[in-house]
Short mmCIF file of C-alpha atoms in Angstrom, two decimals:
data_model
loop_
_atom_site.label_atom_id
_atom_site.label_comp_id
_atom_site.label_asym_id
_atom_site.label_seq_id
_atom_site.Cartn_x
_atom_site.Cartn_y
_atom_site.Cartn_z
CA UNK A 1 161.03 85.52 91.89
CA UNK A 2 164.40 86.38 93.38
CA UNK A 3 166.43 89.39 92.32
CA UNK A 4 169.97 90.21 93.35
CA UNK A 5 170.80 93.93 93.34
CA UNK A 6 174.58 94.27 93.26
CA UNK A 7 176.90 97.28 93.24
CA UNK A 8 180.53 98.25 93.60
CA UNK A 9 179.90 98.73 97.33
CA UNK A 10 177.14 97.75 99.74
CA UNK A 11 176.29 99.60 102.93
CA UNK A 12 173.92 97.86 105.33
CA UNK A 13 173.39 101.29 106.86
CA UNK A 14 174.93 104.61 105.92
CA UNK A 15 177.27 104.74 108.94
CA UNK A 16 179.18 101.46 108.56
CA UNK A 17 182.08 100.42 106.38
CA UNK A 18 181.12 99.23 102.90
CA UNK A 19 181.24 95.67 101.63
CA UNK A 20 183.17 95.65 98.34
CA UNK A 21 181.24 94.08 95.44
CA UNK A 22 178.20 93.66 97.69
CA UNK A 23 174.62 92.74 96.99
CA UNK A 24 171.12 92.36 98.39
CA UNK A 25 168.72 89.53 97.49
CA UNK A 26 165.04 90.44 97.24
CA UNK A 27 162.00 88.14 97.14
CA UNK A 28 158.74 90.01 96.71
CA UNK A 29 158.89 93.00 99.03
CA UNK A 30 161.41 91.45 101.47
CA UNK A 31 165.17 91.14 101.80
CA UNK A 32 166.32 87.53 102.02
CA UNK A 33 170.09 88.05 102.05
CA UNK A 34 172.83 90.66 101.96
CA UNK A 35 176.61 90.49 101.70
CA UNK A 36 179.34 89.78 99.15
CA UNK A 37 177.95 89.13 95.67
CA UNK A 38 179.99 85.94 95.21
CA UNK A 39 178.44 84.34 98.31
CA UNK A 40 174.91 85.37 97.34
CA UNK A 41 175.30 84.01 93.79
CA UNK A 42 176.24 80.63 95.32
CA UNK A 43 173.29 80.69 97.75
CA UNK A 44 170.78 81.92 95.15
CA UNK A 45 171.96 80.67 91.71
CA UNK A 46 168.45 81.01 90.23
CA UNK A 47 168.17 84.71 91.08
CA UNK A 48 168.06 87.40 88.43
CA UNK A 49 171.06 89.75 88.71
CA UNK A 50 170.81 93.53 88.42
CA UNK A 51 174.22 95.19 88.53
CA UNK A 52 174.47 98.89 89.41
CA UNK A 53 177.44 101.28 89.37
CA UNK A 54 178.04 102.98 92.71
CA UNK A 55 177.03 102.37 96.31
CA UNK A 56 173.97 100.29 97.21
CA UNK A 57 172.34 100.92 100.57
CA UNK A 58 169.05 101.41 102.36
CA UNK A 59 166.65 103.86 100.76
CA UNK A 60 166.36 107.23 102.45
CA UNK A 61 163.57 109.01 104.29
CA UNK A 62 162.59 112.28 102.58
CA UNK A 63 162.65 114.71 105.50
CA UNK A 64 161.22 117.89 104.00
CA UNK A 65 158.35 119.17 101.90
CA UNK A 66 157.70 117.11 98.80
CA UNK A 67 158.94 118.58 95.52
CA UNK A 68 156.42 120.61 93.55
CA UNK A 69 154.89 118.86 90.57
CA UNK A 70 151.56 118.89 88.68
CA UNK A 71 150.10 115.87 90.53
CA UNK A 72 150.53 113.99 93.82
CA UNK A 73 151.86 110.96 91.91
CA UNK A 74 154.51 113.09 90.22
CA UNK A 75 155.47 114.65 93.57
CA UNK A 76 156.04 111.17 95.00
CA UNK A 77 157.89 110.05 91.89
CA UNK A 78 160.31 112.96 92.41
CA UNK A 79 160.92 111.65 95.93
CA UNK A 80 161.56 108.13 94.60
CA UNK A 81 164.03 109.54 92.05
CA UNK A 82 166.03 110.98 94.95
CA UNK A 83 166.56 107.54 96.53
CA UNK A 84 163.84 107.94 99.19
CA UNK A 85 161.01 105.46 99.74
CA UNK A 86 159.49 107.13 102.79
CA UNK A 87 158.15 110.58 103.60
CA UNK A 88 157.19 112.23 106.86
CA UNK A 89 153.45 112.37 107.52
CA UNK A 90 153.52 116.11 108.21
CA UNK A 91 154.50 116.64 104.54
CA UNK A 92 151.99 114.11 103.16
CA UNK A 93 149.34 116.49 104.37
CA UNK A 94 146.54 115.97 101.86
CA UNK A 95 144.27 113.02 101.18
CA UNK A 96 145.56 112.95 97.59
CA UNK A 97 149.21 112.71 98.67
CA UNK A 98 148.43 109.98 101.22
CA UNK A 99 146.45 108.02 98.61
CA UNK A 100 149.30 108.34 96.09
CA UNK A 101 151.75 107.15 98.76
CA UNK A 102 149.62 104.06 99.44
CA UNK A 103 149.30 103.27 95.71
CA UNK A 104 153.07 103.57 95.25
CA UNK A 105 153.98 101.78 98.51
CA UNK A 106 155.84 104.85 99.77
CA UNK A 107 155.98 104.66 103.57
CA UNK A 108 154.47 107.59 105.47
CA UNK A 109 156.25 107.89 108.81
CA UNK A 110 155.44 109.90 111.94
CA UNK A 111 159.17 110.66 112.41
CA UNK A 112 162.56 109.93 110.87
CA UNK A 113 163.81 106.40 111.46
CA UNK A 114 167.14 104.71 110.85
CA UNK A 115 167.42 103.16 107.41
CA UNK A 116 169.06 99.74 107.47
CA UNK A 117 169.22 96.59 105.36
CA UNK A 118 168.24 93.52 107.39
CA UNK A 119 167.07 90.01 106.55
CA UNK A 120 163.27 89.88 106.30
CA UNK A 121 163.11 93.69 106.30
CA UNK A 122 161.19 95.58 103.65
CA UNK A 123 163.21 95.80 100.43
CA UNK A 124 163.72 99.58 100.22
CA UNK A 125 167.06 100.17 98.50
CA UNK A 126 168.88 102.97 96.71
CA UNK A 127 172.04 103.17 94.63
CA UNK A 128 174.08 106.37 94.45
CA UNK A 129 176.98 107.25 92.15
CA UNK A 130 180.21 108.94 93.25
CA UNK A 131 178.60 112.38 92.81
CA UNK A 132 175.70 111.43 95.11
CA UNK A 133 173.11 111.20 92.32
CA UNK A 134 170.56 108.42 92.62
CA UNK A 135 171.15 105.67 90.05
CA UNK A 136 168.27 103.39 91.11
CA UNK A 137 165.53 103.12 93.72
CA UNK A 138 163.78 99.93 94.84
CA UNK A 139 160.58 100.48 96.84
CA UNK A 140 159.04 97.46 98.56
CA UNK A 141 160.95 95.19 96.19
CA UNK A 142 159.94 96.98 92.97
CA UNK A 143 162.41 98.88 90.83
CA UNK A 144 160.67 102.27 90.68
CA UNK A 145 163.48 104.45 89.34
CA UNK A 146 166.62 103.96 87.33
CA UNK A 147 168.70 106.62 85.72
CA UNK A 148 169.33 105.91 82.08
#
């Protein structure tokens, strides 16, 4: 199944100029296209469209200790709600946290890496509103958080 995630602006990385009315096409856990929504709708007319308010870009890497919560799953869910789909291994420091990360497809990284949207890359996306709050998070192609 194909899904198009579209927003007011698209950033392929967080340092470049935005694409107005941009979108990313996801198949499974991979990105299969990114650019202006109008072009992607023509290329992928069968795709389901999810429209988000704000700026769509690559998901973040959570660079500090994980938020406190009653369970490892809830700690990782708090990270996902922030627009991050990866954590640093030094903070996933228990077997329970690492197991929860694997179950939820949260990447555990040895160090911070650049977050970018590229064709055939893993579909880790986040949408932020004008105040910087996370509107939606897509982790490995799955919508794992959306603000109501």
